[in-house]
CSV table of C-alpha atoms in Angstrom, one decimal:
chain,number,residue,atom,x,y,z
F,30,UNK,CA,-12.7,13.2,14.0
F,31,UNK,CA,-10.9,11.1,16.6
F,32,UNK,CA,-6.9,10.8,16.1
F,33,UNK,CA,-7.4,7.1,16.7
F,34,UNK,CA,-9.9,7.1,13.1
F,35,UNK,CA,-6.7,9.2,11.5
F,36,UNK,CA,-4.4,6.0,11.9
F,37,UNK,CA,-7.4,3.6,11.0
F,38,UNK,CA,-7.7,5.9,7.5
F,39,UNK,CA,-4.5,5.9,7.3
F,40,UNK,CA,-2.3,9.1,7.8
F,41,UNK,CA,-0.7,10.4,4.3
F,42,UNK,CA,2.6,11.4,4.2
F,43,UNK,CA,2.9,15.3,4.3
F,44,UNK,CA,3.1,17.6,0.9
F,45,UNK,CA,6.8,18.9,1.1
F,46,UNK,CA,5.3,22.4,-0.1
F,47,UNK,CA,2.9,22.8,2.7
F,48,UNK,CA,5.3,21.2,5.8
F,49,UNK,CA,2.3,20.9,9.1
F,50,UNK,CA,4.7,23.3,11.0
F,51,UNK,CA,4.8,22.0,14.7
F,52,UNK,CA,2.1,19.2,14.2
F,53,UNK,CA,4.9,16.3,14.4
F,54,UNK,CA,7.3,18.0,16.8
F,55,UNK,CA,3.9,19.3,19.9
F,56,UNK,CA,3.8,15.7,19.7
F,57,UNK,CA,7.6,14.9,20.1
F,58,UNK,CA,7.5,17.8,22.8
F,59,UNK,CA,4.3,16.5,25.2
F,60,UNK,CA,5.8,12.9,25.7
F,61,UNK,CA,6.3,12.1,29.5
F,62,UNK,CA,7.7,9.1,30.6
F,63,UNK,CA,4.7,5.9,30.4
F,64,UNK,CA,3.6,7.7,27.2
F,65,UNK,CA,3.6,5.4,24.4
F,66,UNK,CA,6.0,7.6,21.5
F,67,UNK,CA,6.3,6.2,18.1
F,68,UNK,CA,7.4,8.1,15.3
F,69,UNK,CA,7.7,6.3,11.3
F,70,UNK,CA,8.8,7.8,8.2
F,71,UNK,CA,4.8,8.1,7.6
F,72,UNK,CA,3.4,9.4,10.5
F,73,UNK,CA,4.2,10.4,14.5
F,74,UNK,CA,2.2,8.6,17.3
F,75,UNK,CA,1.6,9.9,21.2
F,76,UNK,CA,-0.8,7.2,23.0
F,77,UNK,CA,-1.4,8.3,26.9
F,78,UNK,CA,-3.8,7.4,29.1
F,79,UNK,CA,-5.7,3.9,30.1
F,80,UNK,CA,-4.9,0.8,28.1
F,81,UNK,CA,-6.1,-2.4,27.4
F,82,UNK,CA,-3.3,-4.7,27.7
F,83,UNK,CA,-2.8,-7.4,25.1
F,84,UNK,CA,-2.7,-10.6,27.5
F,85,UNK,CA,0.1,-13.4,27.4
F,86,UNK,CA,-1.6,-16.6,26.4
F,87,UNK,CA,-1.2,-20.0,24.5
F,88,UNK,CA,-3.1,-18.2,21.6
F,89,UNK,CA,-1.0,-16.9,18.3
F,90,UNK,CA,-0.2,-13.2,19.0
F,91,UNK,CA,-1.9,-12.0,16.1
F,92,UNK,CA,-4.8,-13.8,17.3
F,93,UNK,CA,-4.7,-12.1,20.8
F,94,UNK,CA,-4.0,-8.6,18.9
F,95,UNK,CA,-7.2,-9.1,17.0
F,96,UNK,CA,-9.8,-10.0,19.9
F,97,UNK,CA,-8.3,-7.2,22.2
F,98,UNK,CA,-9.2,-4.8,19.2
F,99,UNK,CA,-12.4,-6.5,18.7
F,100,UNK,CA,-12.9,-5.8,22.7
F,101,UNK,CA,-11.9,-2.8,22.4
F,102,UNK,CA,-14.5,-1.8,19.3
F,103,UNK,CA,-16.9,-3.7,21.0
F,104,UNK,CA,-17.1,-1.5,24.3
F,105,UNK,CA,-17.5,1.9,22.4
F,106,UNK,CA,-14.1,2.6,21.1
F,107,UNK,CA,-13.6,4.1,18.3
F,108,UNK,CA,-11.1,2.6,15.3
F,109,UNK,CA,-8.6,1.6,18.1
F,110,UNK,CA,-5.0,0.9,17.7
F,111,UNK,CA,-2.6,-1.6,19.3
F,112,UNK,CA,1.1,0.0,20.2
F,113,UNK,CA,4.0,-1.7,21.6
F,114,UNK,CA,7.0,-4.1,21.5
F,115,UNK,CA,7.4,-7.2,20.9
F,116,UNK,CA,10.6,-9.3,22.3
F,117,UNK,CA,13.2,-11.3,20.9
F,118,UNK,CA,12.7,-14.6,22.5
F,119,UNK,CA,9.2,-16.4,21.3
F,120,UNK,CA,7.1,-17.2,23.9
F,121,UNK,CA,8.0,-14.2,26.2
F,122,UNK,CA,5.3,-11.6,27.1
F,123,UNK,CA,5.2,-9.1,24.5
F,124,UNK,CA,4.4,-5.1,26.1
F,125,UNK,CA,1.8,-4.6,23.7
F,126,UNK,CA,-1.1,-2.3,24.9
F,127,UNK,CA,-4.8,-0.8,22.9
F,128,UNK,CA,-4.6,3.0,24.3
F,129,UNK,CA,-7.6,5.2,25.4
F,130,UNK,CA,-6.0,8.1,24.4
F,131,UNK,CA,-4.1,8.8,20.8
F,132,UNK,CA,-2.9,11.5,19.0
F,133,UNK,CA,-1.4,11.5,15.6
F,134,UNK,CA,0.7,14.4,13.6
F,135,UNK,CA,2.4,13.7,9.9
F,136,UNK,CA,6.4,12.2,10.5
F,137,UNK,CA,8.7,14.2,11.9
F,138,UNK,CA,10.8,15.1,8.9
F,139,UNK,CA,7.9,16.8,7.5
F,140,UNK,CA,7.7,19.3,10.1
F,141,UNK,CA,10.5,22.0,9.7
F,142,UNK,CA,10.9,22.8,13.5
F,143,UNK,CA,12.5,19.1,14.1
F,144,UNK,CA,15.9,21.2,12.8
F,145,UNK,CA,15.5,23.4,15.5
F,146,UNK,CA,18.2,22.3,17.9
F,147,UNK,CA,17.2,20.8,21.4
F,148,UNK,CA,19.3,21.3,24.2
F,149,UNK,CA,22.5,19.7,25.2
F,150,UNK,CA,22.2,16.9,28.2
F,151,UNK,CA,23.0,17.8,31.5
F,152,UNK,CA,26.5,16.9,33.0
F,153,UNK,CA,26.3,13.6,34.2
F,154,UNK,CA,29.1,11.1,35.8
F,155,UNK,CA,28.0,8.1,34.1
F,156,UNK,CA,29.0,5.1,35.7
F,157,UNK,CA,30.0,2.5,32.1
F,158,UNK,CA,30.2,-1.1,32.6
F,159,UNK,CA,30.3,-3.3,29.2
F,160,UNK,CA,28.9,-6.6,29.6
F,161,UNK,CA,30.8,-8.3,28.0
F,162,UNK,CA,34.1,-6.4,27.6
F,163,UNK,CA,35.4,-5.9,24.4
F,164,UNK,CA,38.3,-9.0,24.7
F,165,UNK,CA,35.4,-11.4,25.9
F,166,UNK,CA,33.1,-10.6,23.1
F,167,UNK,CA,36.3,-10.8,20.2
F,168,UNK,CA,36.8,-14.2,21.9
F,169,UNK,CA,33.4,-15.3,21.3
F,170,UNK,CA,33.3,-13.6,17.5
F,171,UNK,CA,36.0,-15.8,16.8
F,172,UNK,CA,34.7,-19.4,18.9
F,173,UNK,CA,31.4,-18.5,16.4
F,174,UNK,CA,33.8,-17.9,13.6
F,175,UNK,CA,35.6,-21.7,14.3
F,176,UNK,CA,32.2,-23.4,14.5
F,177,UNK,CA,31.2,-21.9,10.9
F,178,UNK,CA,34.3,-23.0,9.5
F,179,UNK,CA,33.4,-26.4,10.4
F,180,UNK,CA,30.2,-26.3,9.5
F,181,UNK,CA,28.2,-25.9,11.6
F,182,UNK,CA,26.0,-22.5,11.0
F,183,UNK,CA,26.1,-20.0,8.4
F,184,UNK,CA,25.5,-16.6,10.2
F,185,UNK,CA,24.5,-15.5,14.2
F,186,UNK,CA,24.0,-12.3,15.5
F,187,UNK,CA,26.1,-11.8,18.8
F,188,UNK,CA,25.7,-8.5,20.5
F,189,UNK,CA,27.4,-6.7,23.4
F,190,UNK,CA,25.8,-4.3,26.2
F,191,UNK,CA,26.8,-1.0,28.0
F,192,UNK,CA,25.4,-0.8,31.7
F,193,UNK,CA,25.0,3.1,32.7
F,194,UNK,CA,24.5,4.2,35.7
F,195,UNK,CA,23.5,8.1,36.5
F,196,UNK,CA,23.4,9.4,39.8
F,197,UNK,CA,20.2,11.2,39.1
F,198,UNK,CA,17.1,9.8,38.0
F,199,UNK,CA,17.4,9.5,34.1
F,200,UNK,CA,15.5,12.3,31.6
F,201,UNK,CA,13.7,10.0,29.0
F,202,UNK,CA,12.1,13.3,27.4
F,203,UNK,CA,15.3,14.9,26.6
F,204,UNK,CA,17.2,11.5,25.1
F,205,UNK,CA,14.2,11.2,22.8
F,206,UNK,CA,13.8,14.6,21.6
F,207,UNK,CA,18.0,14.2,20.6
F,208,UNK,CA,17.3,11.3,19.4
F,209,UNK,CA,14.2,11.6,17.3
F,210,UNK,CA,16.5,15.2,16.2
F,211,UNK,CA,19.1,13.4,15.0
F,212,UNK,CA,17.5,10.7,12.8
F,213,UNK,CA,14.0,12.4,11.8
F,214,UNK,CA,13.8,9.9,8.6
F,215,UNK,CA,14.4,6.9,11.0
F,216,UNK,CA,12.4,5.2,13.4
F,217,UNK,CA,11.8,6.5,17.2
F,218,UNK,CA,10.0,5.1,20.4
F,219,UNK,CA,10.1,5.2,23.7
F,220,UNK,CA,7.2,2.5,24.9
F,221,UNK,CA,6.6,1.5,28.4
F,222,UNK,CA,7.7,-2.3,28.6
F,223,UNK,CA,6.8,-3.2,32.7
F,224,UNK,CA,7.1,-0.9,35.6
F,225,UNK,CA,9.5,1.7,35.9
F,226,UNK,CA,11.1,0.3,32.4
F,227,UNK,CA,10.8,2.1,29.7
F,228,UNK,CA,12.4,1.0,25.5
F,229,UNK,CA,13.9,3.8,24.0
F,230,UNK,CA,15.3,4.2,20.6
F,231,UNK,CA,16.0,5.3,17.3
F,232,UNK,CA,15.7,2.2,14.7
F,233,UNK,CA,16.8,2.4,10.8
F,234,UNK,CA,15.1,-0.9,10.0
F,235,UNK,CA,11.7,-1.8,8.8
F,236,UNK,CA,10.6,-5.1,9.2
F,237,UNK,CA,7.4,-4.8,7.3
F,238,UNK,CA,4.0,-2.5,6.8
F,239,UNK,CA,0.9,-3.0,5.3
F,240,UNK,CA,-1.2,-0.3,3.9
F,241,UNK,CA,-4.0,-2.1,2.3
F,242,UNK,CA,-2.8,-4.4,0.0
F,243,UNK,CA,0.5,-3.3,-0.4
F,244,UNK,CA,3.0,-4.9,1.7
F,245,UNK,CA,7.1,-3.5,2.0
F,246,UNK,CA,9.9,-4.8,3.8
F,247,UNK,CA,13.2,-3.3,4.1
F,248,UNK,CA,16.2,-5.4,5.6
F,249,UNK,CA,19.3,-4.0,6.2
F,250,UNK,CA,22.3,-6.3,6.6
F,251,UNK,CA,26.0,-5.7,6.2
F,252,UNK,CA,27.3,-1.9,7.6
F,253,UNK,CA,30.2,0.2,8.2
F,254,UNK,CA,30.7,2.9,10.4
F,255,UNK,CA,30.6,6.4,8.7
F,256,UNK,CA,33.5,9.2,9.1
F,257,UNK,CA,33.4,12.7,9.9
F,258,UNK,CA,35.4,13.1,6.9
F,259,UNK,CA,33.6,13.2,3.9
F,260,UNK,CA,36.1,11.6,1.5
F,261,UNK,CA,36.5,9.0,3.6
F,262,UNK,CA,32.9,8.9,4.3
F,263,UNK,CA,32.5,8.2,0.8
F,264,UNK,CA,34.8,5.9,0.4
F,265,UNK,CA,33.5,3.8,3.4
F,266,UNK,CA,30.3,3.7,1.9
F,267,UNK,CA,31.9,2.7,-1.9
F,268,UNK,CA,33.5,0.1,0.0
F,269,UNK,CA,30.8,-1.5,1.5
F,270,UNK,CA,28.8,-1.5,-1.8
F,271,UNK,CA,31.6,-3.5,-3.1
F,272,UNK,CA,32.3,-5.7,0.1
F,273,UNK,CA,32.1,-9.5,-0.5
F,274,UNK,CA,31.5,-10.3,3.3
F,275,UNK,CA,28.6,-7.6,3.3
F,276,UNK,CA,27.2,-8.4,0.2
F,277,UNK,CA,26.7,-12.6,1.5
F,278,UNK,CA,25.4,-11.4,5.0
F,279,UNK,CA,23.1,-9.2,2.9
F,280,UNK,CA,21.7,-11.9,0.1
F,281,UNK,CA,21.2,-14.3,3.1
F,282,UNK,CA,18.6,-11.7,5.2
F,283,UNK,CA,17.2,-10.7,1.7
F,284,UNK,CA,16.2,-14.5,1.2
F,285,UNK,CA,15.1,-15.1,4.5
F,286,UNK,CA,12.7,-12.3,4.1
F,287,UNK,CA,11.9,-13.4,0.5
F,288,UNK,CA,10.7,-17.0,1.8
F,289,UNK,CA,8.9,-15.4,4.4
F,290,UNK,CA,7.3,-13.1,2.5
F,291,UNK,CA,5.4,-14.8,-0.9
F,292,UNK,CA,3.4,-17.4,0.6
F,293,UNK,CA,1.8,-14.5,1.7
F,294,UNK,CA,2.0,-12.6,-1.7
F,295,UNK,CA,0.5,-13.1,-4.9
F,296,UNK,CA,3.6,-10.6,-6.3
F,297,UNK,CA,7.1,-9.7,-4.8
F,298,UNK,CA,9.5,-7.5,-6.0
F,299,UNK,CA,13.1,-8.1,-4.7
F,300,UNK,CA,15.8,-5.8,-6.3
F,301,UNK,CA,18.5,-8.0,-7.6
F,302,UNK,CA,21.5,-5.8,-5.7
F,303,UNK,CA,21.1,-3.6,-2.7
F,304,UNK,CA,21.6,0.0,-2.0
F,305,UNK,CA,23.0,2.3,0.7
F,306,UNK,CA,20.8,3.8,3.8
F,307,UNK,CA,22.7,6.1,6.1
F,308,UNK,CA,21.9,7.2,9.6
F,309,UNK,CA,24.0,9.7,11.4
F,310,UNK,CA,26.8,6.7,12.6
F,311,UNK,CA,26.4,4.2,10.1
F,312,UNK,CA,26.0,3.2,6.7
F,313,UNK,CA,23.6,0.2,5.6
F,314,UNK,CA,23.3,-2.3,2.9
F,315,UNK,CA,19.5,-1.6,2.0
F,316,UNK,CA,17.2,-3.7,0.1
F,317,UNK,CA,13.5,-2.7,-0.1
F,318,UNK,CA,11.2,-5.2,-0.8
F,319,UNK,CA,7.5,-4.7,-1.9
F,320,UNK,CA,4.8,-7.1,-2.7
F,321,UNK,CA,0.6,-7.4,-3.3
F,322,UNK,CA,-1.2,-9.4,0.1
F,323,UNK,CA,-3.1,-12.3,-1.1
F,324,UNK,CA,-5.5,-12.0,1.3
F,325,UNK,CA,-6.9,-8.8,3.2
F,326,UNK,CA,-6.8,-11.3,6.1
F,327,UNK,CA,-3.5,-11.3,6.5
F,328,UNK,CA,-2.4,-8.4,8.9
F,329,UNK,CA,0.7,-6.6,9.5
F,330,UNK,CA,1.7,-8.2,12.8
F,331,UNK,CA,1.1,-11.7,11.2
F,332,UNK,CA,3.8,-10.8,8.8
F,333,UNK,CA,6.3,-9.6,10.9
F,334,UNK,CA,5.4,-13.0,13.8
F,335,UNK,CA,6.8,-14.6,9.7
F,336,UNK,CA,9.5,-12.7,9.5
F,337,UNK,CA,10.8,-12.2,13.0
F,338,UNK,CA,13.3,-13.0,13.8
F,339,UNK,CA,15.1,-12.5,10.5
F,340,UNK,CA,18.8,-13.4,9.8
F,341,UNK,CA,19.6,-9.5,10.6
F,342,UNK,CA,19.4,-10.3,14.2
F,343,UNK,CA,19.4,-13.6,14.8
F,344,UNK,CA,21.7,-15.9,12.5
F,345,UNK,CA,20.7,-19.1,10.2
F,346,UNK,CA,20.1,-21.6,10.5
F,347,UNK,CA,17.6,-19.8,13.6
F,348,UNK,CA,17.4,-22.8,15.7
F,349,UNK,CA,21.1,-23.2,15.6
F,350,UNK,CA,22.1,-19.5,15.8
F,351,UNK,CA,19.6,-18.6,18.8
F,352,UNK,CA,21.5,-21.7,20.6
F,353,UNK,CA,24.6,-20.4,19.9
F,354,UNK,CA,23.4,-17.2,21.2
F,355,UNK,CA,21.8,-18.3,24.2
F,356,UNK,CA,25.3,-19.5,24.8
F,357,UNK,CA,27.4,-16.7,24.0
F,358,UNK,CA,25.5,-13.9,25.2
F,359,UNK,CA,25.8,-13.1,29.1
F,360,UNK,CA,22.5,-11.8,29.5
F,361,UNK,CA,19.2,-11.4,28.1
F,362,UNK,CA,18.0,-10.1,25.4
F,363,UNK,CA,14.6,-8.9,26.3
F,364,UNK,CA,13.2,-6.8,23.7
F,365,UNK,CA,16.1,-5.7,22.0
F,366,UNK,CA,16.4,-7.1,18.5
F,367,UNK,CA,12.5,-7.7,18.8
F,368,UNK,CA,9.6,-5.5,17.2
F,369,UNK,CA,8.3,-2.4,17.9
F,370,UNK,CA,5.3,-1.1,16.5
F,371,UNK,CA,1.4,-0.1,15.6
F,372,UNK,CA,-1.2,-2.1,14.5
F,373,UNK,CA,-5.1,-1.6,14.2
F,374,UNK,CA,-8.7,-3.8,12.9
F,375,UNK,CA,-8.2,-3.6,9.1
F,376,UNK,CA,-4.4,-5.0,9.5
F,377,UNK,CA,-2.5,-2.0,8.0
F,378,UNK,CA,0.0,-1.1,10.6
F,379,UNK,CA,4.1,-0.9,10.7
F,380,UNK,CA,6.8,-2.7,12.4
F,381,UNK,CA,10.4,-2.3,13.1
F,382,UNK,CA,13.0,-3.9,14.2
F,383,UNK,CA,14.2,-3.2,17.7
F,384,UNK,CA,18.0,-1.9,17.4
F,385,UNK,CA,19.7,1.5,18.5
F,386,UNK,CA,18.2,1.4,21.5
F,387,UNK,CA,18.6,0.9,25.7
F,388,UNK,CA,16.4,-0.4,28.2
F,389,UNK,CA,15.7,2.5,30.7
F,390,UNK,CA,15.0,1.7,34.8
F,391,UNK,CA,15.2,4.5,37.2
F,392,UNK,CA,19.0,5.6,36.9
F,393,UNK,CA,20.2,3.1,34.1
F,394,UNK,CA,20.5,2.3,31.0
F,395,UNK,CA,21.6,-0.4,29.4
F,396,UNK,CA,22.0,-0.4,25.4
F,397,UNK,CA,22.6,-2.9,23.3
F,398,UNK,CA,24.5,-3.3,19.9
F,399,UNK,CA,25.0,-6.1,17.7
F,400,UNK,CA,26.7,-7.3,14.6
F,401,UNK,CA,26.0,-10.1,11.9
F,402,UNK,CA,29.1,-12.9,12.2
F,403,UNK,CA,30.1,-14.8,8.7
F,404,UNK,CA,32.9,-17.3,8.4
F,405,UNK,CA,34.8,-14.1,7.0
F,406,UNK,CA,35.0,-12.1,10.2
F,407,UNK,CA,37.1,-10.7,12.3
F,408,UNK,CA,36.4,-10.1,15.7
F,409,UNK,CA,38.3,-6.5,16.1
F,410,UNK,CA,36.1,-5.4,13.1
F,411,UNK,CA,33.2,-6.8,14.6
F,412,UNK,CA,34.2,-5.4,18.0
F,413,UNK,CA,34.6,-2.1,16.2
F,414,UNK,CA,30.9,-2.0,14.3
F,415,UNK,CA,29.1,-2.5,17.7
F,416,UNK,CA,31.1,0.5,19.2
F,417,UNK,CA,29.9,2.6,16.4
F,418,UNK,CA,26.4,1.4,17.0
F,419,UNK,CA,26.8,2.4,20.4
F,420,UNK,CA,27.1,5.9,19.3
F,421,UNK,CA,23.4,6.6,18.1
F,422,UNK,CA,22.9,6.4,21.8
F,423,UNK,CA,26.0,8.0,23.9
F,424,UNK,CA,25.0,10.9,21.4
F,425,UNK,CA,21.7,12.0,22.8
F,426,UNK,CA,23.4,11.4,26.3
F,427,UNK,CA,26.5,13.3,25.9
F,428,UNK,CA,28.6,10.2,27.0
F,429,UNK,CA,31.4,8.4,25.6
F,430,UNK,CA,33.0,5.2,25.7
């Protein structure tokens, strides 16, 4: 049986009494740089080899999705699978590609040698440049702050950058394997997005999958950093579950993703409060939503093209908030706070929402890190969540700010 067919039938999550020892992890261990790396809390993807590129068109992207796989089917292949990222901004070229080549393994956490520890990064002198610095981005936390005050938008998303700079040609294999180590339950790619770039990550948040008829979403919305103390780790995340400010920015995503959602549904579950997620750094506000697809029609990636870009990473209103963003924000976005995921024929497929993650070219990085601004914030707080964002990253490179 081909590995592409396993992803079409759907991989099953693995029986925690017989773990697939080093299935998940030979895949984690073969990825070179231009491989396409994906691994979910359902399965791990490696996809290597000749692609057929989705191309950039006036047509719906779902729509272009569909015919390439139809193309693909059509000259011999079999069950074939589209893999890739999606960027923020509509209307720019998504990096979305139908591989000749996939393997698939169970997820990660279901294979016992992703505990083994991977080795530390080498020494480098990395050259940090924040863009914006920290005083310029308060300042513009607190010009979003005014504007909301006098009514003028509920919520936006601002984020901040690091530039790095190595002096030797950057190890994408290693910053994967510490980061995939770190977070095994999360969400981690590395996907080719133009030449020489390469989007690398580790994601908490879900978008939305489809597995048949069976649709779930999982926002996350409202956070706080964690502590290496685990009163206070506790405490933090007590807090949060009780924090006003959190709980709004929270309800608002939930709804977005609520009115997004049932056109599309003919049920919907949406828990009435949320819970906690943790990753290694941070602590989450966590609602997971689940609902029944009206029609088998509907795939995947048209959901998430619905949902994206939700309140989590944008702001609402949207039109106002990307304005406001597109005017606080010295550079571009690209595909950070996009979509990164897989999709094949039948629609079933999962996608995730691009944060925790860098841009790699040659000898930099740049990473990115935002944070959801209400009329109640403040921008040392704010400043002070992106910093801890940062961390998932300067982690698996042994840097720090």
């Amino acid at each position: 049986m081909s590995t592409a067919s396993q992803v079409a039938t759907h991989v099953p999550a693995a029986d925690p009494a017989h773990p697939a020892v080093g299935a998940a992890t030979s895949l984690l261990d073969a990825y070179a740089p231009g491989d396409r790396f994906l691994a979910t809390p359902g399965r791990t993807l490696l996809a290597r080899g000749a692609a057929r590129p989705v191309p950039h068109d006036e047509r719906p992207l779902d729509d272009r999705v569909k015919a390439t796989l139809a193309e693909a089917e059509a000259a011999g292949q079999a069950a074939p699978v589209v893999i890739g990222a999606i960027p923020f901004g509509h209307g720019a070229p998504a990096a979305l590609d139908v591989p000749a080549a996939l393997r698939v393994a169970p997820p990660l956490a279901s294979d016992p040698l992703i505990a083994l520890p991977v080795g530390a990064p080498g020494a480098a002198d990395w050259a940090i440049r924040p863009v914006p610095g920290p005083e310029v981005y308060g300042a513009g936390v607190a010009s979003a702050v005014a504007r909301m005050w006098r009514g003028e938008f509920s919520k936006v998303v601002l984020a901040r950058t690091l530039e790095l700079t190595s002096p030797d040609p950057l190890d994408l294999p290693t910053m994967l394997q510490r980061l995939a180590r770190r977070d095994p339950l999360g969400y981690t790619f590395a996907l080719p997005t133009g030449a020489g770039r390469t989007l690398i990550g580790a994601s908490p948040e879900l978008l939305v999958s489809r597995q048949g008829q069976q649709v779930v979403a999982n926002p996350l919305a409202g956070s706080t950093p964690r502590s290496t103390d685990l009163a206070e780790d506790v405490r933090r995340a007590a807090a949060l579950l009780e924090s006003a400010k959190d709980l709004h920015e929270h309800a608002v995503v939930v709804d977005a993703v609520h009115q997004a959602l049932a056109p599309h549904c003919t049920e919907l579950t949406v828990p009435a409060r949320p819970t906690l997620i943790r990753t290694a750094t941070m602590w989450h506000l966590s609602t997971t939503v689940t609902g029944t697809l009206a029609s088998p029609d509907t795939s995947a990636l048209a959901l998430a093209c619905a949902l994206h870009p939700t309140p989590a990473v944008c702001g609402t209103p949207t039109t106002t908030a990307r304005q406001v963003i597109a005017e606080t924000e010295p550079f571009d976005r690209g595909f950070f706070t996009g979509v990164v995921g897989w999709g094949n024929a039948h629609g079933d497929g999962e996608w995730v929402v691009t944060i925790r993650c860098a841009e790699a070219e040659r000898r930099t990085l740049r990473l990115y890190a935002g944070a959801g601004i209400v009329a109640a914030s403040e921008p040392e707080a704010e400043t002070a969540e992106t910093a801890a964002k940062f961390r998932t990253f300067l982690s698996a490179l042994g840097a720090e700010l």
